Amino acid sequence: MIEFEDVHFSYRDQKILQGVSFTIPQGETVAVLGASGSGKTTILRLLLGLMKPDSGRILVDDIDIAPMRENALINIRRTMGVVFQFGALFDSLTVGNNVAFPLRELRTMTEEQIIDRVTEAIQQVGLDPHVLDQMPSELSGGMNRRVAVARAIVGYPKIMLYDEPTTGLDPMACEVVCDLVNELKDDIGVTSVFVTHQLAAAFRVASHFIMMRDGQLIFDGTASAMRKTEDPYIAQFIRWELGGLIDGTGEKSDMERSQGRVARTE
């Protein structure tokens, strides 16, 4: 289970999150929605311990990770799989080496065990093991995104974090990725946080929805409740998104740009 309790976060003089509270039950998929700059990707960074809240608690399985030091956070991160926007595969590595990368970093498995697990993970996402010898540039966008999911699940995570996973994909590839998210929930029971501005994708995967606006949580409920809302901002967001007026091809996500440094946040 994941819980945010009255979380505040600021960067320099800018308030990024203001009193955000929500609960994600174990095994559920929750979509975090909002326009660019709303604070939704910051939620993922805080969950990963890449940044610390100014105040409030962030609980993962009843453990408050906010005050943890880096060495303790490493163990928490090992329970999480992350799928970045556009996949973020290493262009210079084969598919197999991309998927194996987290396991080799851990240094807890033999090379034979790693190869077996990588093969299993690539099959879990519906790809043939022959792609393991290919380079990311040889695959379609949808296949690259599946490889990114395989890399995220190779370490048997309990929690999956998706940062705009369908951005830049054509409708068919987007549908494949959404189906894969649902299969992982059904097959291995992961708890998932699905950050997106694409409402159609969110409706395909999530049982619960959180809407962010200017660092504040303005909606926390079901799809049915969201469709019936009288909040003018949410109603407009739904009309724009389902009407195809919001471009889904955007730039590289803030989360990707922030790896290894604290970048300008949402």
PDB file of N, CA and C in Angstrom, residues 94-175:
ATOM      1  N   THR A  94      22.326  -3.961 -26.219  1.00  0.00           N
ATOM      2  CA  THR A  94      21.302  -4.811 -26.813  1.00  0.00           C
ATOM      3  C   THR A  94      20.070  -4.835 -25.915  1.00  0.00           C
ATOM      4  N   VAL A  95      18.980  -5.331 -26.466  1.00  0.00           N
ATOM      5  CA  VAL A  95      17.756  -5.475 -25.679  1.00  0.00           C
ATOM      6  C   VAL A  95      18.019  -6.328 -24.443  1.00  0.00           C
ATOM      7  N   GLY A  96      18.727  -7.444 -24.639  1.00  0.00           N
ATOM      8  CA  GLY A  96      19.020  -8.333 -23.521  1.00  0.00           C
ATOM      9  C   GLY A  96      19.815  -7.659 -22.424  1.00  0.00           C
ATOM     10  N   ASN A  97      20.814  -6.878 -22.810  1.00  0.00           N
ATOM     11  CA  ASN A  97      21.626  -6.185 -21.809  1.00  0.00           C
ATOM     12  C   ASN A  97      20.857  -5.051 -21.136  1.00  0.00           C
ATOM     13  N   ASN A  98      19.926  -4.439 -21.865  1.00  0.00           N
ATOM     14  CA  ASN A  98      19.053  -3.440 -21.250  1.00  0.00           C
ATOM     15  C   ASN A  98      18.210  -4.056 -20.148  1.00  0.00           C
ATOM     16  N   VAL A  99      17.586  -5.188 -20.456  1.00  0.00           N
ATOM     17  CA  VAL A  99      16.707  -5.836 -19.481  1.00  0.00           C
ATOM     18  C   VAL A  99      17.515  -6.378 -18.307  1.00  0.00           C
ATOM     19  N   ALA A 100      18.724  -6.858 -18.585  1.00  0.00           N
ATOM     20  CA  ALA A 100      19.569  -7.439 -17.533  1.00  0.00           C
ATOM     21  C   ALA A 100      20.218  -6.393 -16.643  1.00  0.00           C
ATOM     22  N   PHE A 101      20.232  -5.143 -17.073  1.00  0.00           N
ATOM     23  CA  PHE A 101      20.979  -4.097 -16.370  1.00  0.00           C
ATOM     24  C   PHE A 101      20.665  -4.018 -14.872  1.00  0.00           C
ATOM     25  N   PRO A 102      19.392  -3.981 -14.453  1.00  0.00           N
ATOM     26  CA  PRO A 102      19.121  -3.886 -13.002  1.00  0.00           C
ATOM     27  C   PRO A 102      19.646  -5.083 -12.217  1.00  0.00           C
ATOM     28  N   LEU A 103      19.586  -6.270 -12.815  1.00  0.00           N
ATOM     29  CA  LEU A 103      20.047  -7.475 -12.117  1.00  0.00           C
ATOM     30  C   LEU A 103      21.561  -7.477 -11.969  1.00  0.00           C
ATOM     31  N   ARG A 104      22.263  -7.014 -12.980  1.00  0.00           N
ATOM     32  CA  ARG A 104      23.726  -6.967 -12.892  1.00  0.00           C
ATOM     33  C   ARG A 104      24.178  -5.912 -11.887  1.00  0.00           C
ATOM     34  N   GLU A 105      23.401  -4.853 -11.748  1.00  0.00           N
ATOM     35  CA  GLU A 105      23.724  -3.836 -10.746  1.00  0.00           C
ATOM     36  C   GLU A 105      23.602  -4.400  -9.333  1.00  0.00           C
ATOM     37  N   LEU A 106      22.645  -5.298  -9.129  1.00  0.00           N
ATOM     38  CA  LEU A 106      22.430  -5.882  -7.801  1.00  0.00           C
ATOM     39  C   LEU A 106      23.532  -6.855  -7.402  1.00  0.00           C
ATOM     40  N   ARG A 107      24.063  -7.583  -8.390  1.00  0.00           N
ATOM     41  CA  ARG A 107      25.140  -8.553  -8.160  1.00  0.00           C
ATOM     42  C   ARG A 107      24.742  -9.655  -7.174  1.00  0.00           C
ATOM     43  N   THR A 108      23.505 -10.105  -7.270  1.00  0.00           N
ATOM     44  CA  THR A 108      23.039 -11.178  -6.379  1.00  0.00           C
ATOM     45  C   THR A 108      22.718 -12.461  -7.138  1.00  0.00           C
ATOM     46  N   MET A 109      22.870 -12.444  -8.476  1.00  0.00           N
ATOM     47  CA  MET A 109      22.533 -13.606  -9.295  1.00  0.00           C
ATOM     48  C   MET A 109      23.716 -13.980 -10.176  1.00  0.00           C
ATOM     49  N   THR A 110      23.811 -15.263 -10.511  1.00  0.00           N
ATOM     50  CA  THR A 110      24.824 -15.698 -11.469  1.00  0.00           C
ATOM     51  C   THR A 110      24.409 -15.247 -12.863  1.00  0.00           C
ATOM     52  N   GLU A 111      25.359 -15.256 -13.789  1.00  0.00           N
ATOM     53  CA  GLU A 111      25.045 -14.849 -15.155  1.00  0.00           C
ATOM     54  C   GLU A 111      24.001 -15.782 -15.774  1.00  0.00           C
ATOM     55  N   GLU A 112      24.079 -17.060 -15.463  1.00  0.00           N
ATOM     56  CA  GLU A 112      23.090 -18.008 -15.980  1.00  0.00           C
ATOM     57  C   GLU A 112      21.698 -17.688 -15.442  1.00  0.00           C
ATOM     58  N   GLN A 113      21.612 -17.358 -14.167  1.00  0.00           N
ATOM     59  CA  GLN A 113      20.325 -16.984 -13.572  1.00  0.00           C
ATOM     60  C   GLN A 113      19.787 -15.694 -14.196  1.00  0.00           C
ATOM     61  N   ILE A 114      20.680 -14.758 -14.460  1.00  0.00           N
ATOM     62  CA  ILE A 114      20.268 -13.501 -15.082  1.00  0.00           C
ATOM     63  C   ILE A 114      19.692 -13.755 -16.468  1.00  0.00           C
ATOM     64  N   ILE A 115      20.369 -14.557 -17.261  1.00  0.00           N
ATOM     65  CA  ILE A 115      19.897 -14.855 -18.615  1.00  0.00           C
ATOM     66  C   ILE A 115      18.528 -15.521 -18.574  1.00  0.00           C
ATOM     67  N   ASP A 116      18.349 -16.446 -17.656  1.00  0.00           N
ATOM     68  CA  ASP A 116      17.058 -17.133 -17.527  1.00  0.00           C
ATOM     69  C   ASP A 116      15.956 -16.147 -17.151  1.00  0.00           C
ATOM     70  N   ARG A 117      16.244 -15.257 -16.204  1.00  0.00           N
ATOM     71  CA  ARG A 117      15.232 -14.308 -15.758  1.00  0.00           C
ATOM     72  C   ARG A 117      14.914 -13.289 -16.842  1.00  0.00           C
ATOM     73  N   VAL A 118      15.922 -12.833 -17.576  1.00  0.00           N
ATOM     74  CA  VAL A 118      15.714 -11.880 -18.664  1.00  0.00           C
ATOM     75  C   VAL A 118      14.828 -12.497 -19.743  1.00  0.00           C
ATOM     76  N   THR A 119      15.102 -13.748 -20.080  1.00  0.00           N
ATOM     77  CA  THR A 119      14.286 -14.447 -21.082  1.00  0.00           C
ATOM     78  C   THR A 119      12.840 -14.559 -20.615  1.00  0.00           C
ATOM     79  N   GLU A 120      12.661 -14.871 -19.344  1.00  0.00           N
ATOM     80  CA  GLU A 120      11.314 -14.979 -18.782  1.00  0.00           C
ATOM     81  C   GLU A 120      10.591 -13.632 -18.832  1.00  0.00           C
ATOM     82  N   ALA A 121      11.295 -12.565 -18.474  1.00  0.00           N
ATOM     83  CA  ALA A 121      10.685 -11.235 -18.451  1.00  0.00           C
ATOM     84  C   ALA A 121      10.282 -10.773 -19.844  1.00  0.00           C
ATOM     85  N   ILE A 122      11.127 -11.059 -20.835  1.00  0.00           N
ATOM     86  CA  ILE A 122      10.809 -10.620 -22.195  1.00  0.00           C
ATOM     87  C   ILE A 122       9.606 -11.385 -22.736  1.00  0.00           C
ATOM     88  N   GLN A 123       9.449 -12.631 -22.310  1.00  0.00           N
ATOM     89  CA  GLN A 123       8.274 -13.401 -22.707  1.00  0.00           C
ATOM     90  C   GLN A 123       7.026 -12.918 -21.979  1.00  0.00           C
ATOM     91  N   GLN A 124       7.188 -12.453 -20.749  1.00  0.00           N
ATOM     92  CA  GLN A 124       6.054 -11.924 -19.989  1.00  0.00           C
ATOM     93  C   GLN A 124       5.419 -10.722 -20.672  1.00  0.00           C
ATOM     94  N   VAL A 125       6.206  -9.959 -21.405  1.00  0.00           N
ATOM     95  CA  VAL A 125       5.664  -8.778 -22.082  1.00  0.00           C
ATOM     96  C   VAL A 125       5.282  -9.075 -23.524  1.00  0.00           C
ATOM     97  N   GLY A 126       5.248 -10.358 -23.876  1.00  0.00           N
ATOM     98  CA  GLY A 126       4.747 -10.765 -25.179  1.00  0.00           C
ATOM     99  C   GLY A 126       5.726 -10.670 -26.322  1.00  0.00           C
ATOM    100  N   LEU A 127       7.026 -10.671 -26.029  1.00  0.00           N
ATOM    101  CA  LEU A 127       8.037 -10.619 -27.077  1.00  0.00           C
ATOM    102  C   LEU A 127       8.769 -11.947 -27.175  1.00  0.00           C
ATOM    103  N   ASP A 128       9.240 -12.256 -28.375  1.00  0.00           N
ATOM    104  CA  ASP A 128      10.009 -13.473 -28.601  1.00  0.00           C
ATOM    105  C   ASP A 128      11.448 -13.257 -28.121  1.00  0.00           C
ATOM    106  N   PRO A 129      12.050 -14.256 -27.484  1.00  0.00           N
ATOM    107  CA  PRO A 129      13.427 -14.099 -26.981  1.00  0.00           C
ATOM    108  C   PRO A 129      14.457 -13.724 -28.040  1.00  0.00           C
ATOM    109  N   HIS A 130      14.132 -13.907 -29.325  1.00  0.00           N
ATOM    110  CA  HIS A 130      15.126 -13.555 -30.351  1.00  0.00           C
ATOM    111  C   HIS A 130      15.426 -12.052 -30.360  1.00  0.00           C
ATOM    112  N   VAL A 131      14.527 -11.227 -29.792  1.00  0.00           N
ATOM    113  CA  VAL A 131      14.776  -9.782 -29.777  1.00  0.00           C
ATOM    114  C   VAL A 131      15.883  -9.409 -28.800  1.00  0.00           C
ATOM    115  N   LEU A 132      16.271 -10.329 -27.927  1.00  0.00           N
ATOM    116  CA  LEU A 132      17.291 -10.020 -26.924  1.00  0.00           C
ATOM    117  C   LEU A 132      18.625  -9.638 -27.550  1.00  0.00           C
ATOM    118  N   ASP A 133      18.895 -10.130 -28.752  1.00  0.00           N
ATOM    119  CA  ASP A 133      20.159  -9.830 -29.426  1.00  0.00           C
ATOM    120  C   ASP A 133      20.074  -8.590 -30.310  1.00  0.00           C
ATOM    121  N   GLN A 134      18.896  -7.996 -30.402  1.00  0.00           N
ATOM    122  CA  GLN A 134      18.725  -6.818 -31.241  1.00  0.00           C
ATOM    123  C   GLN A 134      19.027  -5.543 -30.459  1.00  0.00           C
ATOM    124  N   MET A 135      19.218  -4.461 -31.216  1.00  0.00           N
ATOM    125  CA  MET A 135      19.424  -3.149 -30.613  1.00  0.00           C
ATOM    126  C   MET A 135      18.084  -2.421 -30.539  1.00  0.00           C
ATOM    127  N   PRO A 136      17.909  -1.526 -29.579  1.00  0.00           N
ATOM    128  CA  PRO A 136      16.650  -0.780 -29.483  1.00  0.00           C
ATOM    129  C   PRO A 136      16.260  -0.084 -30.784  1.00  0.00           C
ATOM    130  N   SER A 137      17.244   0.391 -31.534  1.00  0.00           N
ATOM    131  CA  SER A 137      16.958   1.099 -32.785  1.00  0.00           C
ATOM    132  C   SER A 137      16.339   0.201 -33.845  1.00  0.00           C
ATOM    133  N   GLU A 138      16.448  -1.106 -33.661  1.00  0.00           N
ATOM    134  CA  GLU A 138      15.887  -2.051 -34.622  1.00  0.00           C
ATOM    135  C   GLU A 138      14.428  -2.397 -34.326  1.00  0.00           C
ATOM    136  N   LEU A 139      13.896  -1.897 -33.227  1.00  0.00           N
ATOM    137  CA  LEU A 139      12.538  -2.229 -32.809  1.00  0.00           C
ATOM    138  C   LEU A 139      11.598  -1.049 -33.028  1.00  0.00           C
ATOM    139  N   SER A 140      10.313  -1.357 -33.131  1.00  0.00           N
ATOM    140  CA  SER A 140       9.298  -0.312 -33.230  1.00  0.00           C
ATOM    141  C   SER A 140       9.136   0.386 -31.882  1.00  0.00           C
ATOM    142  N   GLY A 141       8.434   1.516 -31.898  1.00  0.00           N
ATOM    143  CA  GLY A 141       8.204   2.239 -30.651  1.00  0.00           C
ATOM    144  C   GLY A 141       7.458   1.412 -29.625  1.00  0.00           C
ATOM    145  N   GLY A 142       6.446   0.678 -30.088  1.00  0.00           N
ATOM    146  CA  GLY A 142       5.682  -0.166 -29.177  1.00  0.00           C
ATOM    147  C   GLY A 142       6.513  -1.287 -28.587  1.00  0.00           C
ATOM    148  N   MET A 143       7.386  -1.884 -29.401  1.00  0.00           N
ATOM    149  CA  MET A 143       8.250  -2.957 -28.901  1.00  0.00           C
ATOM    150  C   MET A 143       9.271  -2.409 -27.910  1.00  0.00           C
ATOM    151  N   ASN A 144       9.801  -1.225 -28.203  1.00  0.00           N
ATOM    152  CA  ASN A 144      10.727  -0.594 -27.259  1.00  0.00           C
ATOM    153  C   ASN A 144      10.067  -0.358 -25.911  1.00  0.00           C
ATOM    154  N   ARG A 145       8.803   0.054 -25.930  1.00  0.00           N
ATOM    155  CA  ARG A 145       8.094   0.299 -24.684  1.00  0.00           C
ATOM    156  C   ARG A 145       7.881  -1.001 -23.920  1.00  0.00           C
ATOM    157  N   ARG A 146       7.654  -2.107 -24.643  1.00  0.00           N
ATOM    158  CA  ARG A 146       7.507  -3.403 -23.975  1.00  0.00           C
ATOM    159  C   ARG A 146       8.829  -3.849 -23.352  1.00  0.00           C
ATOM    160  N   VAL A 147       9.923  -3.587 -24.047  1.00  0.00           N
ATOM    161  CA  VAL A 147      11.239  -3.902 -23.481  1.00  0.00           C
ATOM    162  C   VAL A 147      11.456  -3.105 -22.194  1.00  0.00           C
ATOM    163  N   ALA A 148      11.030  -1.850 -22.196  1.00  0.00           N
ATOM    164  CA  ALA A 148      11.156  -1.021 -20.991  1.00  0.00           C
ATOM    165  C   ALA A 148      10.361  -1.615 -19.831  1.00  0.00           C
ATOM    166  N   VAL A 149       9.187  -2.165 -20.129  1.00  0.00           N
ATOM    167  CA  VAL A 149       8.389  -2.815 -19.089  1.00  0.00           C
ATOM    168  C   VAL A 149       9.094  -4.078 -18.601  1.00  0.00           C
ATOM    169  N   ALA A 150       9.672  -4.844 -19.533  1.00  0.00           N
ATOM    170  CA  ALA A 150      10.413  -6.052 -19.146  1.00  0.00           C
ATOM    171  C   ALA A 150      11.557  -5.702 -18.202  1.00  0.00           C
ATOM    172  N   ARG A 151      12.281  -4.630 -18.502  1.00  0.00           N
ATOM    173  CA  ARG A 151      13.372  -4.192 -17.616  1.00  0.00           C
ATOM    174  C   ARG A 151      12.832  -3.804 -16.240  1.00  0.00           C
ATOM    175  N   ALA A 152      11.645  -3.214 -16.215  1.00  0.00           N
ATOM    176  CA  ALA A 152      11.064  -2.777 -14.943  1.00  0.00           C
ATOM    177  C   ALA A 152      10.601  -3.945 -14.079  1.00  0.00           C
ATOM    178  N   ILE A 153      10.169  -5.043 -14.708  1.00  0.00           N
ATOM    179  CA  ILE A 153       9.634  -6.171 -13.928  1.00  0.00           C
ATOM    180  C   ILE A 153      10.660  -7.259 -13.671  1.00  0.00           C
ATOM    181  N   VAL A 154      11.856  -7.129 -14.252  1.00  0.00           N
ATOM    182  CA  VAL A 154      12.830  -8.218 -14.174  1.00  0.00           C
ATOM    183  C   VAL A 154      13.254  -8.512 -12.733  1.00  0.00           C
ATOM    184  N   GLY A 155      13.163  -7.517 -11.866  1.00  0.00           N
ATOM    185  CA  GLY A 155      13.561  -7.698 -10.466  1.00  0.00           C
ATOM    186  C   GLY A 155      12.421  -8.077  -9.543  1.00  0.00           C
ATOM    187  N   TYR A 156      11.309  -8.534 -10.100  1.00  0.00           N
ATOM    188  CA  TYR A 156      10.127  -8.951  -9.322  1.00  0.00           C
ATOM    189  C   TYR A 156       9.612  -7.829  -8.412  1.00  0.00           C
ATOM    190  N   PRO A 157       9.240  -6.689  -8.971  1.00  0.00           N
ATOM    191  CA  PRO A 157       8.783  -5.577  -8.133  1.00  0.00           C
ATOM    192  C   PRO A 157       7.401  -5.826  -7.534  1.00  0.00           C
ATOM    193  N   LYS A 158       7.150  -5.168  -6.413  1.00  0.00           N
ATOM    194  CA  LYS A 158       5.812  -5.168  -5.813  1.00  0.00           C
ATOM    195  C   LYS A 158       5.023  -3.933  -6.247  1.00  0.00           C
ATOM    196  N   ILE A 159       5.762  -2.912  -6.681  1.00  0.00           N
ATOM    197  CA  ILE A 159       5.152  -1.645  -7.094  1.00  0.00           C
ATOM    198  C   ILE A 159       5.687  -1.267  -8.469  1.00  0.00           C
ATOM    199  N   MET A 160       4.787  -0.845  -9.365  1.00  0.00           N
ATOM    200  CA  MET A 160       5.189  -0.364 -10.683  1.00  0.00           C
ATOM    201  C   MET A 160       4.847   1.113 -10.804  1.00  0.00           C
ATOM    202  N   LEU A 161       5.812   1.896 -11.265  1.00  0.00           N
ATOM    203  CA  LEU A 161       5.628   3.323 -11.487  1.00  0.00           C
ATOM    204  C   LEU A 161       5.764   3.602 -12.980  1.00  0.00           C
ATOM    205  N   TYR A 162       4.726   4.162 -13.564  1.00  0.00           N
ATOM    206  CA  TYR A 162       4.714   4.449 -14.999  1.00  0.00           C
ATOM    207  C   TYR A 162       4.688   5.962 -15.209  1.00  0.00           C
ATOM    208  N   ASP A 163       5.707   6.486 -15.875  1.00  0.00           N
ATOM    209  CA  ASP A 163       5.786   7.920 -16.147  1.00  0.00           C
ATOM    210  C   ASP A 163       5.438   8.171 -17.612  1.00  0.00           C
ATOM    211  N   GLU A 164       4.199   8.550 -17.875  1.00  0.00           N
ATOM    212  CA  GLU A 164       3.721   8.814 -19.238  1.00  0.00           C
ATOM    213  C   GLU A 164       4.100   7.675 -20.194  1.00  0.00           C
ATOM    214  N   PRO A 165       3.728   6.434 -19.902  1.00  0.00           N
ATOM    215  CA  PRO A 165       4.216   5.298 -20.689  1.00  0.00           C
ATOM    216  C   PRO A 165       3.661   5.201 -22.102  1.00  0.00           C
ATOM    217  N   THR A 166       2.557   5.893 -22.396  1.00  0.00           N
ATOM    218  CA  THR A 166       1.968   5.794 -23.738  1.00  0.00           C
ATOM    219  C   THR A 166       2.228   7.025 -24.590  1.00  0.00           C
ATOM    220  N   THR A 167       2.924   8.000 -24.054  1.00  0.00           N
ATOM    221  CA  THR A 167       3.200   9.219 -24.815  1.00  0.00           C
ATOM    222  C   THR A 167       4.040   8.906 -26.053  1.00  0.00           C
ATOM    223  N   GLY A 168       3.622   9.448 -27.191  1.00  0.00           N
ATOM    224  CA  GLY A 168       4.365   9.272 -28.428  1.00  0.00           C
ATOM    225  C   GLY A 168       4.042   8.018 -29.201  1.00  0.00           C
ATOM    226  N   LEU A 169       3.153   7.168 -28.679  1.00  0.00           N
ATOM    227  CA  LEU A 169       2.801   5.925 -29.364  1.00  0.00           C
ATOM    228  C   LEU A 169       1.556   6.117 -30.220  1.00  0.00           C
ATOM    229  N   ASP A 170       1.480   5.341 -31.314  1.00  0.00           N
ATOM    230  CA  ASP A 170       0.258   5.355 -32.108  1.00  0.00           C
ATOM    231  C   ASP A 170      -0.845   4.630 -31.337  1.00  0.00           C
ATOM    232  N   PRO A 171      -2.104   4.803 -31.724  1.00  0.00           N
ATOM    233  CA  PRO A 171      -3.215   4.221 -30.948  1.00  0.00           C
ATOM    234  C   PRO A 171      -3.109   2.717 -30.732  1.00  0.00           C
ATOM    235  N   MET A 172      -2.634   1.971 -31.730  1.00  0.00           N
ATOM    236  CA  MET A 172      -2.536   0.523 -31.578  1.00  0.00           C
ATOM    237  C   MET A 172      -1.462   0.155 -30.554  1.00  0.00           C
ATOM    238  N   ALA A 173      -0.308   0.805 -30.642  1.00  0.00           N
ATOM    239  CA  ALA A 173       0.764   0.529 -29.681  1.00  0.00           C
ATOM    240  C   ALA A 173       0.356   0.959 -28.277  1.00  0.00           C
ATOM    241  N   CYS A 174      -0.375   2.066 -28.180  1.00  0.00           N
ATOM    242  CA  CYS A 174      -0.877   2.528 -26.886  1.00  0.00           C
ATOM    243  C   CYS A 174      -1.790   1.479 -26.266  1.00  0.00           C
ATOM    244  N   GLU A 175      -2.646   0.892 -27.072  1.00  0.00           N
ATOM    245  CA  GLU A 175      -3.555  -0.146 -26.586  1.00  0.00           C
ATOM    246  C   GLU A 175      -2.781  -1.359 -26.091  1.00  0.00           C
TER     247      GLU A 175
END
